[in-house]
PDB file of C-alpha atoms in Angstrom:
ATOM      1  CA  UNK G   1     -72.100  61.605  16.556  1.00 64.00           C
ATOM      2  CA  UNK G   2     -73.346  60.892  13.083  1.00 83.00           C
ATOM      3  CA  UNK G   3     -76.768  58.941  13.075  1.00 90.00           C
ATOM      4  CA  UNK G   4     -74.973  56.385  10.473  1.00 90.00           C
ATOM      5  CA  UNK G   5     -72.790  55.120  13.459  1.00 90.00           C
ATOM      6  CA  UNK G   6     -75.572  54.823  15.962  1.00 92.00           C
ATOM      7  CA  UNK G   7     -75.783  51.311  15.742  1.00 93.00           C
ATOM      8  CA  UNK G   8     -71.941  50.802  15.112  1.00 91.00           C
ATOM      9  CA  UNK G   9     -70.350  48.225  12.916  1.00 92.00           C
ATOM     10  CA  UNK G  10     -68.185  48.166   9.963  1.00 95.00           C
ATOM     11  CA  UNK G  11     -67.510  46.598   6.666  1.00 96.00           C
ATOM     12  CA  UNK G  12     -64.326  45.933   4.478  1.00 97.00           C
ATOM     13  CA  UNK G  13     -64.249  44.797   0.988  1.00 97.00           C
ATOM     14  CA  UNK G  14     -60.808  43.847  -0.745  1.00 97.00           C
ATOM     15  CA  UNK G  15     -59.770  43.233  -4.392  1.00 96.00           C
ATOM     16  CA  UNK G  16     -57.625  39.662  -5.014  1.00 95.00           C
ATOM     17  CA  UNK G  17     -56.195  37.964  -8.344  1.00 94.00           C
ATOM     18  CA  UNK G  18     -59.422  36.514  -9.631  1.00 93.00           C
ATOM     19  CA  UNK G  19     -61.400  36.608  -6.286  1.00 96.00           C
ATOM     20  CA  UNK G  20     -62.849  39.267  -4.068  1.00 97.00           C
ATOM     21  CA  UNK G  21     -63.455  39.473  -0.121  1.00 97.00           C
ATOM     22  CA  UNK G  22     -65.961  41.162   2.006  1.00 97.00           C
ATOM     23  CA  UNK G  23     -65.705  41.198   5.806  1.00 96.00           C
ATOM     24  CA  UNK G  24     -67.926  42.632   8.700  1.00 96.00           C
ATOM     25  CA  UNK G  25     -67.641  42.745  12.491  1.00 94.00           C
ATOM     26  CA  UNK G  26     -70.695  40.791  14.577  1.00 94.00           C
ATOM     27  CA  UNK G  27     -71.452  43.730  16.839  1.00 93.00           C
ATOM     28  CA  UNK G  28     -74.706  45.577  17.191  1.00 93.00           C
ATOM     29  CA  UNK G  29     -74.781  48.507  19.638  1.00 92.00           C
ATOM     30  CA  UNK G  30     -77.353  51.368  20.609  1.00 91.00           C
ATOM     31  CA  UNK G  31     -75.199  54.182  21.087  1.00 82.00           C
ATOM     32  CA  UNK G  32     -72.270  52.304  23.234  1.00 83.00           C
ATOM     33  CA  UNK G  33     -74.606  49.558  24.672  1.00 89.00           C
ATOM     34  CA  UNK G  34     -73.739  46.324  23.096  1.00 89.00           C
ATOM     35  CA  UNK G  35     -77.148  44.564  22.115  1.00 91.00           C
ATOM     36  CA  UNK G  36     -76.244  41.494  20.046  1.00 90.00           C
ATOM     37  CA  UNK G  37     -72.871  39.746  19.274  1.00 90.00           C
ATOM     38  CA  UNK G  38     -73.899  37.896  16.171  1.00 91.00           C
ATOM     39  CA  UNK G  39     -75.312  40.372  13.853  1.00 93.00           C
ATOM     40  CA  UNK G  40     -74.369  40.470  10.283  1.00 94.00           C
ATOM     41  CA  UNK G  41     -73.924  43.206   8.032  1.00 96.00           C
ATOM     42  CA  UNK G  42     -73.607  41.307   4.559  1.00 96.00           C
ATOM     43  CA  UNK G  43     -76.417  40.138   2.187  1.00 96.00           C
ATOM     44  CA  UNK G  44     -76.192  38.091  -0.771  1.00 94.00           C
ATOM     45  CA  UNK G  45     -77.329  39.118  -3.789  1.00 93.00           C
ATOM     46  CA  UNK G  46     -76.193  36.583  -6.435  1.00 87.00           C
ATOM     47  CA  UNK G  47     -73.715  33.664  -6.759  1.00 87.00           C
ATOM     48  CA  UNK G  48     -70.960  36.097  -6.998  1.00 93.00           C
ATOM     49  CA  UNK G  49     -72.329  39.188  -5.780  1.00 96.00           C
ATOM     50  CA  UNK G  50     -72.398  40.500  -2.201  1.00 97.00           C
ATOM     51  CA  UNK G  51     -73.578  43.767  -0.389  1.00 97.00           C
ATOM     52  CA  UNK G  52     -72.507  44.946   2.765  1.00 96.00           C
ATOM     53  CA  UNK G  53     -74.726  47.746   4.492  1.00 96.00           C
ATOM     54  CA  UNK G  54     -73.284  49.204   7.494  1.00 95.00           C
ATOM     55  CA  UNK G  55     -75.339  52.045   9.049  1.00 93.00           C
ATOM     56  CA  UNK G  56     -78.509  52.455  10.954  1.00 94.00           C
ATOM     57  CA  UNK G  57     -79.722  49.036  11.572  1.00 94.00           C
ATOM     58  CA  UNK G  58     -83.187  49.824  10.648  1.00 95.00           C
ATOM     59  CA  UNK G  59     -82.322  51.321   7.593  1.00 96.00           C
ATOM     60  CA  UNK G  60     -79.856  48.648   6.459  1.00 95.00           C
ATOM     61  CA  UNK G  61     -82.336  45.904   6.965  1.00 95.00           C
ATOM     62  CA  UNK G  62     -85.245  47.764   5.203  1.00 96.00           C
ATOM     63  CA  UNK G  63     -83.013  48.754   1.961  1.00 96.00           C
ATOM     64  CA  UNK G  64     -81.694  44.937   1.905  1.00 96.00           C
ATOM     65  CA  UNK G  65     -85.358  43.874   1.783  1.00 96.00           C
ATOM     66  CA  UNK G  66     -86.538  46.462  -0.838  1.00 96.00           C
ATOM     67  CA  UNK G  67     -82.906  45.638  -2.798  1.00 96.00           C
ATOM     68  CA  UNK G  68     -83.800  41.863  -3.062  1.00 95.00           C
ATOM     69  CA  UNK G  69     -87.647  42.628  -4.131  1.00 96.00           C
ATOM     70  CA  UNK G  70     -86.327  44.719  -6.961  1.00 95.00           C
ATOM     71  CA  UNK G  71     -83.804  42.215  -7.947  1.00 94.00           C
ATOM     72  CA  UNK G  72     -86.669  39.553  -7.760  1.00 95.00           C
ATOM     73  CA  UNK G  73     -88.981  41.552 -10.108  1.00 95.00           C
ATOM     74  CA  UNK G  74     -85.859  42.453 -12.677  1.00 94.00           C
ATOM     75  CA  UNK G  75     -84.927  38.862 -12.952  1.00 93.00           C
ATOM     76  CA  UNK G  76     -88.629  37.817 -13.475  1.00 95.00           C
ATOM     77  CA  UNK G  77     -89.208  40.783 -15.877  1.00 95.00           C
ATOM     78  CA  UNK G  78     -85.867  40.316 -17.932  1.00 94.00           C
ATOM     79  CA  UNK G  79     -85.634  36.549 -17.393  1.00 93.00           C
ATOM     80  CA  UNK G  80     -81.859  36.893 -16.775  1.00 92.00           C
ATOM     81  CA  UNK G  81     -79.544  37.658 -13.651  1.00 91.00           C
ATOM     82  CA  UNK G  82     -78.678  40.774 -12.846  1.00 92.00           C
ATOM     83  CA  UNK G  83     -75.083  41.444 -12.861  1.00 92.00           C
ATOM     84  CA  UNK G  84     -72.974  43.712 -10.760  1.00 94.00           C
ATOM     85  CA  UNK G  85     -72.882  47.034 -12.610  1.00 93.00           C
ATOM     86  CA  UNK G  86     -76.957  46.779 -13.003  1.00 94.00           C
ATOM     87  CA  UNK G  87     -76.998  46.185  -9.213  1.00 95.00           C
ATOM     88  CA  UNK G  88     -74.671  48.984  -8.860  1.00 95.00           C
ATOM     89  CA  UNK G  89     -77.109  51.395 -10.652  1.00 95.00           C
ATOM     90  CA  UNK G  90     -80.142  50.173  -8.898  1.00 95.00           C
ATOM     91  CA  UNK G  91     -78.523  50.703  -5.308  1.00 96.00           C
ATOM     92  CA  UNK G  92     -77.811  54.504  -6.630  1.00 96.00           C
ATOM     93  CA  UNK G  93     -81.233  54.860  -7.825  1.00 95.00           C
ATOM     94  CA  UNK G  94     -82.829  53.486  -4.562  1.00 95.00           C
ATOM     95  CA  UNK G  95     -80.693  55.858  -2.447  1.00 96.00           C
ATOM     96  CA  UNK G  96     -81.482  58.748  -4.708  1.00 96.00           C
ATOM     97  CA  UNK G  97     -85.136  58.364  -4.715  1.00 95.00           C
ATOM     98  CA  UNK G  98     -85.131  58.736  -0.794  1.00 93.00           C
ATOM     99  CA  UNK G  99     -82.718  61.873  -1.057  1.00 93.00           C
ATOM    100  CA  UNK G 100     -84.877  64.252   0.959  1.00 94.00           C
ATOM    101  CA  UNK G 101     -85.295  61.586   3.732  1.00 93.00           C
ATOM    102  CA  UNK G 102     -82.595  59.321   3.293  1.00 94.00           C
ATOM    103  CA  UNK G 103     -81.557  55.809   4.400  1.00 95.00           C
ATOM    104  CA  UNK G 104     -78.607  56.338   6.901  1.00 95.00           C
ATOM    105  CA  UNK G 105     -76.370  53.742   5.663  1.00 95.00           C
ATOM    106  CA  UNK G 106     -73.113  53.014   3.488  1.00 94.00           C
ATOM    107  CA  UNK G 107     -73.522  50.463   1.141  1.00 96.00           C
ATOM    108  CA  UNK G 108     -70.291  48.713  -0.304  1.00 96.00           C
ATOM    109  CA  UNK G 109     -70.788  46.125  -3.181  1.00 97.00           C
ATOM    110  CA  UNK G 110     -68.032  43.235  -3.533  1.00 97.00           C
ATOM    111  CA  UNK G 111     -68.540  41.068  -6.633  1.00 96.00           C
ATOM    112  CA  UNK G 112     -66.759  39.179  -9.797  1.00 95.00           C
ATOM    113  CA  UNK G 113     -67.928  39.947 -13.311  1.00 92.00           C
ATOM    114  CA  UNK G 114     -68.291  37.446 -16.084  1.00 90.00           C
ATOM    115  CA  UNK G 115     -64.598  37.523 -16.506  1.00 91.00           C
ATOM    116  CA  UNK G 116     -63.951  36.715 -12.568  1.00 91.00           C
ATOM    117  CA  UNK G 117     -62.512  40.744 -12.338  1.00 93.00           C
ATOM    118  CA  UNK G 118     -62.923  42.216  -8.883  1.00 95.00           C
ATOM    119  CA  UNK G 119     -65.484  44.726  -8.612  1.00 95.00           C
ATOM    120  CA  UNK G 120     -65.673  47.056  -5.523  1.00 97.00           C
ATOM    121  CA  UNK G 121     -68.338  49.755  -5.153  1.00 96.00           C
ATOM    122  CA  UNK G 122     -68.837  52.207  -2.062  1.00 96.00           C
ATOM    123  CA  UNK G 123     -71.914  54.826  -1.898  1.00 95.00           C
ATOM    124  CA  UNK G 124     -72.754  57.843   0.305  1.00 91.00           C
ATOM    125  CA  UNK G 125     -76.291  58.135   1.906  1.00 88.00           C
ATOM    126  CA  UNK G 126     -77.865  59.826  -1.428  1.00 91.00           C
ATOM    127  CA  UNK G 127     -76.579  57.295  -4.254  1.00 92.00           C
ATOM    128  CA  UNK G 128     -73.443  58.701  -5.357  1.00 93.00           C
ATOM    129  CA  UNK G 129     -70.701  55.951  -5.989  1.00 92.00           C
ATOM    130  CA  UNK G 130     -67.474  55.174  -6.804  1.00 93.00           C
ATOM    131  CA  UNK G 131     -65.642  51.918  -8.042  1.00 93.00           C
ATOM    132  CA  UNK G 132     -62.363  50.982  -6.136  1.00 94.00           C
ATOM    133  CA  UNK G 133     -59.689  48.841  -7.479  1.00 92.00           C
ATOM    134  CA  UNK G 134     -57.949  47.843  -4.223  1.00 94.00           C
ATOM    135  CA  UNK G 135     -59.861  48.070  -1.179  1.00 96.00           C
ATOM    136  CA  UNK G 136     -62.958  50.106   0.601  1.00 96.00           C
ATOM    137  CA  UNK G 137     -64.433  50.301   4.144  1.00 96.00           C
ATOM    138  CA  UNK G 138     -67.536  52.090   5.458  1.00 95.00           C
ATOM    139  CA  UNK G 139     -68.757  52.007   9.361  1.00 93.00           C
ATOM    140  CA  UNK G 140     -67.537  53.228  12.755  1.00 92.00           C
ATOM    141  CA  UNK G 141     -63.896  51.990  12.265  1.00 92.00           C
ATOM    142  CA  UNK G 142     -63.280  53.089   8.681  1.00 94.00           C
ATOM    143  CA  UNK G 143     -60.349  55.103   9.467  1.00 94.00           C
ATOM    144  CA  UNK G 144     -58.902  52.345  11.720  1.00 94.00           C
ATOM    145  CA  UNK G 145     -59.301  49.804   9.175  1.00 95.00           C
ATOM    146  CA  UNK G 146     -58.122  51.755   6.213  1.00 95.00           C
ATOM    147  CA  UNK G 147     -54.727  52.340   7.902  1.00 94.00           C
ATOM    148  CA  UNK G 148     -54.339  48.632   8.512  1.00 94.00           C
ATOM    149  CA  UNK G 149     -55.185  48.054   4.513  1.00 95.00           C
ATOM    150  CA  UNK G 150     -52.820  50.761   3.520  1.00 94.00           C
ATOM    151  CA  UNK G 151     -49.969  48.782   4.991  1.00 94.00           C
ATOM    152  CA  UNK G 152     -51.049  44.971   4.538  1.00 94.00           C
ATOM    153  CA  UNK G 153     -52.898  45.064   1.332  1.00 94.00           C
ATOM    154  CA  UNK G 154     -50.857  43.926  -1.844  1.00 94.00           C
ATOM    155  CA  UNK G 155     -51.976  43.724  -5.538  1.00 93.00           C
ATOM    156  CA  UNK G 156     -52.891  40.097  -6.891  1.00 92.00           C
ATOM    157  CA  UNK G 157     -53.543  38.367  -3.576  1.00 95.00           C
ATOM    158  CA  UNK G 158     -54.132  34.646  -4.073  1.00 95.00           C
ATOM    159  CA  UNK G 159     -57.539  33.543  -2.229  1.00 95.00           C
ATOM    160  CA  UNK G 160     -55.771  32.383   0.969  1.00 95.00           C
ATOM    161  CA  UNK G 161     -53.601  35.633   1.271  1.00 96.00           C
ATOM    162  CA  UNK G 162     -56.710  37.226   0.900  1.00 96.00           C
ATOM    163  CA  UNK G 163     -58.373  35.905   3.701  1.00 96.00           C
ATOM    164  CA  UNK G 164     -55.641  36.370   5.830  1.00 96.00           C
ATOM    165  CA  UNK G 165     -54.923  40.189   4.919  1.00 96.00           C
ATOM    166  CA  UNK G 166     -58.749  40.761   4.921  1.00 96.00           C
ATOM    167  CA  UNK G 167     -59.103  39.273   8.282  1.00 95.00           C
ATOM    168  CA  UNK G 168     -56.178  40.954   9.752  1.00 95.00           C
ATOM    169  CA  UNK G 169     -57.472  44.394   8.861  1.00 95.00           C
ATOM    170  CA  UNK G 170     -61.036  44.098   9.724  1.00 95.00           C
ATOM    171  CA  UNK G 171     -60.047  42.538  13.414  1.00 93.00           C
ATOM    172  CA  UNK G 172     -57.067  45.057  13.698  1.00 93.00           C
ATOM    173  CA  UNK G 173     -59.356  48.055  12.772  1.00 92.00           C
ATOM    174  CA  UNK G 174     -62.312  47.004  15.018  1.00 91.00           C
ATOM    175  CA  UNK G 175     -60.247  46.405  18.237  1.00 90.00           C
ATOM    176  CA  UNK G 176     -59.616  50.255  18.137  1.00 90.00           C
ATOM    177  CA  UNK G 177     -63.389  51.117  17.745  1.00 89.00           C
ATOM    178  CA  UNK G 178     -65.749  50.838  20.761  1.00 87.00           C
ATOM    179  CA  UNK G 179     -68.848  50.391  18.099  1.00 90.00           C
ATOM    180  CA  UNK G 180     -67.149  47.350  16.388  1.00 90.00           C
ATOM    181  CA  UNK G 181     -65.818  44.014  17.156  1.00 89.00           C
ATOM    182  CA  UNK G 182     -66.969  40.743  18.645  1.00 91.00           C
ATOM    183  CA  UNK G 183     -65.788  39.073  15.668  1.00 92.00           C
ATOM    184  CA  UNK G 184     -66.113  38.966  12.333  1.00 94.00           C
ATOM    185  CA  UNK G 185     -67.584  37.152   9.076  1.00 96.00           C
ATOM    186  CA  UNK G 186     -65.126  36.632   5.891  1.00 96.00           C
ATOM    187  CA  UNK G 187     -66.595  36.029   2.588  1.00 97.00           C
ATOM    188  CA  UNK G 188     -64.190  35.082  -0.019  1.00 97.00           C
ATOM    189  CA  UNK G 189     -65.572  35.004  -3.582  1.00 96.00           C
ATOM    190  CA  UNK G 190     -63.874  32.718  -6.401  1.00 95.00           C
ATOM    191  CA  UNK G 191     -65.097  32.016  -9.552  1.00 91.00           C
ATOM    192  CA  UNK G 192     -66.440  28.604  -8.641  1.00 90.00           C
ATOM    193  CA  UNK G 193     -67.143  28.698  -4.778  1.00 92.00           C
ATOM    194  CA  UNK G 194     -67.718  30.944  -1.481  1.00 94.00           C
ATOM    195  CA  UNK G 195     -65.768  30.624   1.476  1.00 95.00           C
ATOM    196  CA  UNK G 196     -67.524  31.851   4.451  1.00 95.00           C
ATOM    197  CA  UNK G 197     -65.654  32.060   7.806  1.00 95.00           C
ATOM    198  CA  UNK G 198     -66.749  33.058  11.214  1.00 94.00           C
ATOM    199  CA  UNK G 199     -63.778  34.645  13.068  1.00 93.00           C
ATOM    200  CA  UNK G 200     -63.735  34.882  17.269  1.00 87.00           C
ATOM    201  CA  UNK G 201     -61.948  37.684  18.825  1.00 81.00           C
ATOM    202  CA  UNK G 202     -61.938  39.075  22.333  1.00 71.00           C
ATOM    203  CA  UNK G 203     -65.441  39.560  23.622  1.00 69.00           C
ATOM    204  CA  UNK G 204     -64.628  42.567  25.905  1.00 62.00           C
TER     205      UNK G 204
END
């Protein structure tokens, strides 16, 4: 069993038409024992920038806190907001710094750029990253979630349709994984607002 999946949990990000969505399940496990059913893996890094960090919980929390510190220092020094591409490079550098003792996490960025074009990035544990145009998932239920995405995702989804598709994919995948589930948090990011939904599901 990979240490990345020791605490379970999954994250999914999906692109739409001038909008982007990111969702995570709410379960926190230690091996196969459920400890918490209200645990988020998504962190806000700006008005239209969100990072999902599934993986070993201690490393995920440490990385999110160090990332926020680096972001604040950048904005103080540069006197401007950090855009998604700079954040993508920052995360890559932070992960590569620890390559000989890596964080056991698989971050995902979901954001809108200044033209409201969706941006999706995924990483491995040592900072190599790839930009996606459709959807990307990480965590213990990745295989199941991506299978649902292949069936349900369509290009140019409107925000309401994106919410429906994203919700169905994350819930369908997590119901087939013992380390993910107990509902989900879904964020739909549009040019002028962010809608956060708390989905309830079976609790067994």
